[in-house]
C-alpha cells in the first residue's frame, strides 16, 4: 500500500496545524523569553508593550491558576520563569494580541533587567560544580577491577558528540479553543497528546477530562515534540482560560531554534582492553550528558545511552557510568535514537582508536566481537534472535568488504590530493520504551451500519507513515478494501492515556491494540454469519468483503453482514488494549529485560575526500537491514533513508554552537546547515535481510523509526579513515561532527604554517 498521505501532501491538501481554519475572535500569542542564560529578574516593565494598540494582554507566572510546573519526569521546570532565569530562550511571558505581527512588535517594547549569575555551558564543568540533574547511574557486567590484567592491549581516550537541532519542517505550535462549561479543546503539533492534556490540566488546576487534545498530523517531530510541544499548547490553553477566546501560539523558526532543546551533546571518556586474539575483554566509560537547565526527558535519554553503550558487541567486563549535567542551555530532549547514538559513538571511537594503534582494519575488530545469541547485555537481558553474523555475511557476499577495501587502497596509492575512505557501522537497537509502564496502547474501532469503518488509535502521524500501517492492519484483519476505512485524528477523548508516539514503538503498540480490537469484532461478525447461514463458527471465513462457508462463497457480503449484526443488536464498536508482555526492569539492580526485541543492521559507508579543500562526498552507503517481515517496504525504506541522512548530518555538518554565555550562535538556517540533495550519498542501497520476523513486532514487521539513524555514525569513521590515508600522523580527536574545517585541521594539523 502506498503511503495514504502522499496525494494530500503533494497537492497541498493535507492539514497541518496552520491549515486549521481560524475562528473569528482568535488571538495570537508570542512568547517573551530570557535574553540572559542565568540570573535574577530584578524588574520587568510591560507597560509600553501593553500600550500598543491591538495588544490584548500579557500573561506571566502570576496568571497561572494551578501549579507553575511542566516537568514530565522531575518537577523542576516552570512554564514561565518567575524570579530566576536559567537559559537564553526561557519563557517569561506570553504576549497575546490581535495578530502575531502586533505581538512581535510588542515584544520589542518589553523592558527587563536581570542581575547576571555565572553561566555554565560545559557538562564537565557542571559536574565539577556538583550541578547534576539527578544522581549518576552505572551499568556493570562481569569483574571490571580484575579484567584489565588479562588485557594485552589497553587504550584510553575521549569521545565527544555534539547536539542536533530537530528542524522539523513544521515549527512548534498549538491552537486552543474554548468549549462550553470551561472545557478547552487544543489542536497541537505534538507527539504526546496525553502529556499536553495532563500538563494543561495541572497548570489550570482542573481535571484532565476538561481538556481535549486533537492531533491531525505533524510536519515532523523526531523527538522534538515528544515533550517540548507541551509548553506552547499549555500557554494557548491558559490564554483561553483567561480570555475565553481562541488562542493560537505558533513559534517562528528563529524563536523555535532559540527556545527549544535539542539532541544532548555528550562528552565521554573510554578505556578499552583487548586480549591477544583481539577479543574485547574490558570496557569502561564515563558519559557526561549536557542536559541543559532542567530534566525534561534527560533521565530516560541517559538510560538509553547506557543500554546501547556496547552497541553490537559482546564484552564480558563492562562498567559504564553516566552523569546528567545541569547547564545553562535550553533543556535538551528526545531526538531520534534517544541517547543510543551518543553511547554507540563512544564505543565506535574506542574501536577505531584500538584498530589504529594495533595497525589492523577496524572491521576485523568489529566482526571479531559481534554479539551472539545467549550473550548477556550489561543490563542483564540475554540476547536472542541476533542477526548480526548473518547480516555481516550478507554484507560480505553482496557488497564485498575486502574488495571495497582493496579498491580504496589502490585508489589512494594512485591519488595524492584525493583520498577515499570507508567504514562499517553495525547497529543493535532495543525496541520498547525503557520505562516498562509506557509500553501500552489502545485503539477504538467503529463499524458503521453501512459497513464502513472508523479507526482511532493513540498513534500520531508525523510523516513516518504510521497511519498507513494502521489502515493496513484494519484492512487485513477485516479483509475489506482499505477505501472503506477511515483513520481518525489522534484525540484524547477517543483514545485516552496514550504514550507519546516515540521509541520506534508506535506501530507495534498501537497496531497490536488495533489488531486485537479488529479480531474481537471479526469474531462477533463471524458468529452472526454462522447463525444466519446455519453453520458452525469455525467454518466461516471473510475474504475481500465476502463471506465463505467451508471455503465456498455465499451470497452474503460484508456490508449485509454488518447491517444484519446491527439489527440483531450486536455491538459494532470495540476498544483494543495492548501491553507488551515479558518486559521488565529493576532500576535498583540496573538489571532486567527491558526490550521486547532488538533491530539489527550494518552499513558500509564510502567517502571521497578533497584533500586540498577539506570537503567530502559520500559515494555510497550500502546497508543490510533486519526488517523482520516488512509490512510496507516503501514506508520502511523511506524511514531507513531519512534516518541515515539525519544521522549523517549529525555526524558531519550540523554544527550546533553556543558561546560561553549560553547564546545560540547557530541560530538561523544560514548558520546551521542540514543535509540537502547535494550532500546526500550518491548511492544508498538497502538490502533487506531475509528472516522469519519477530512475533513481538506488528505483523512480524520490526520497528524502523530510530535504528537507521545510527548508520549515519559510519560517516564519521569513513571520513576519519580517508583523513588518515592522507595524513598518517593524524591523531583522531573523536569530536563529532566532522566538519570540513575539522577535516582540514586533520589533514594539515601537524604542519606549521608559520
Ligand atoms: N522516549 C521515551 C523514547 O520516553 N522512552 C524511550 O525509551 C524512548 N526511546 C526512544 C525514543 N524515545
Ligand atoms: Mo522519539 S526520540 O522516539 O520521540
Coordinates of C-alpha atoms and ligand atoms in Angstrom, one line a residue, residues 191 222-223 226 334-338 501-504 706, ligand 2:
X191 CA 3.9 13.6 19.6
X222 CA 12.0 13.5 15.5
X223 CA 11.6 13.6 19.3
X226 CA 7.7 14.3 22.5
X334 CA 14.4 13.4 22.9
X335 CA 15.9 13.1 19.4
X336 CA 15.6 10.1 17.2
X337 CA 17.8 7.4 18.9
X338 CA 17.3 9.0 22.3
X501 CA 4.5 8.4 19.6
X502 CA 8.1 7.6 20.2
X503 CA 10.7 5.0 20.8
X504 CA 10.1 3.4 17.4
X706 CA 15.1 5.2 15.0
Ligands
LIG2 MO1 11.5 9.8 20.0 S1 13.4 10.3 20.2 O1 11.2 8.3 19.6 O2 10.4 10.9 20.3

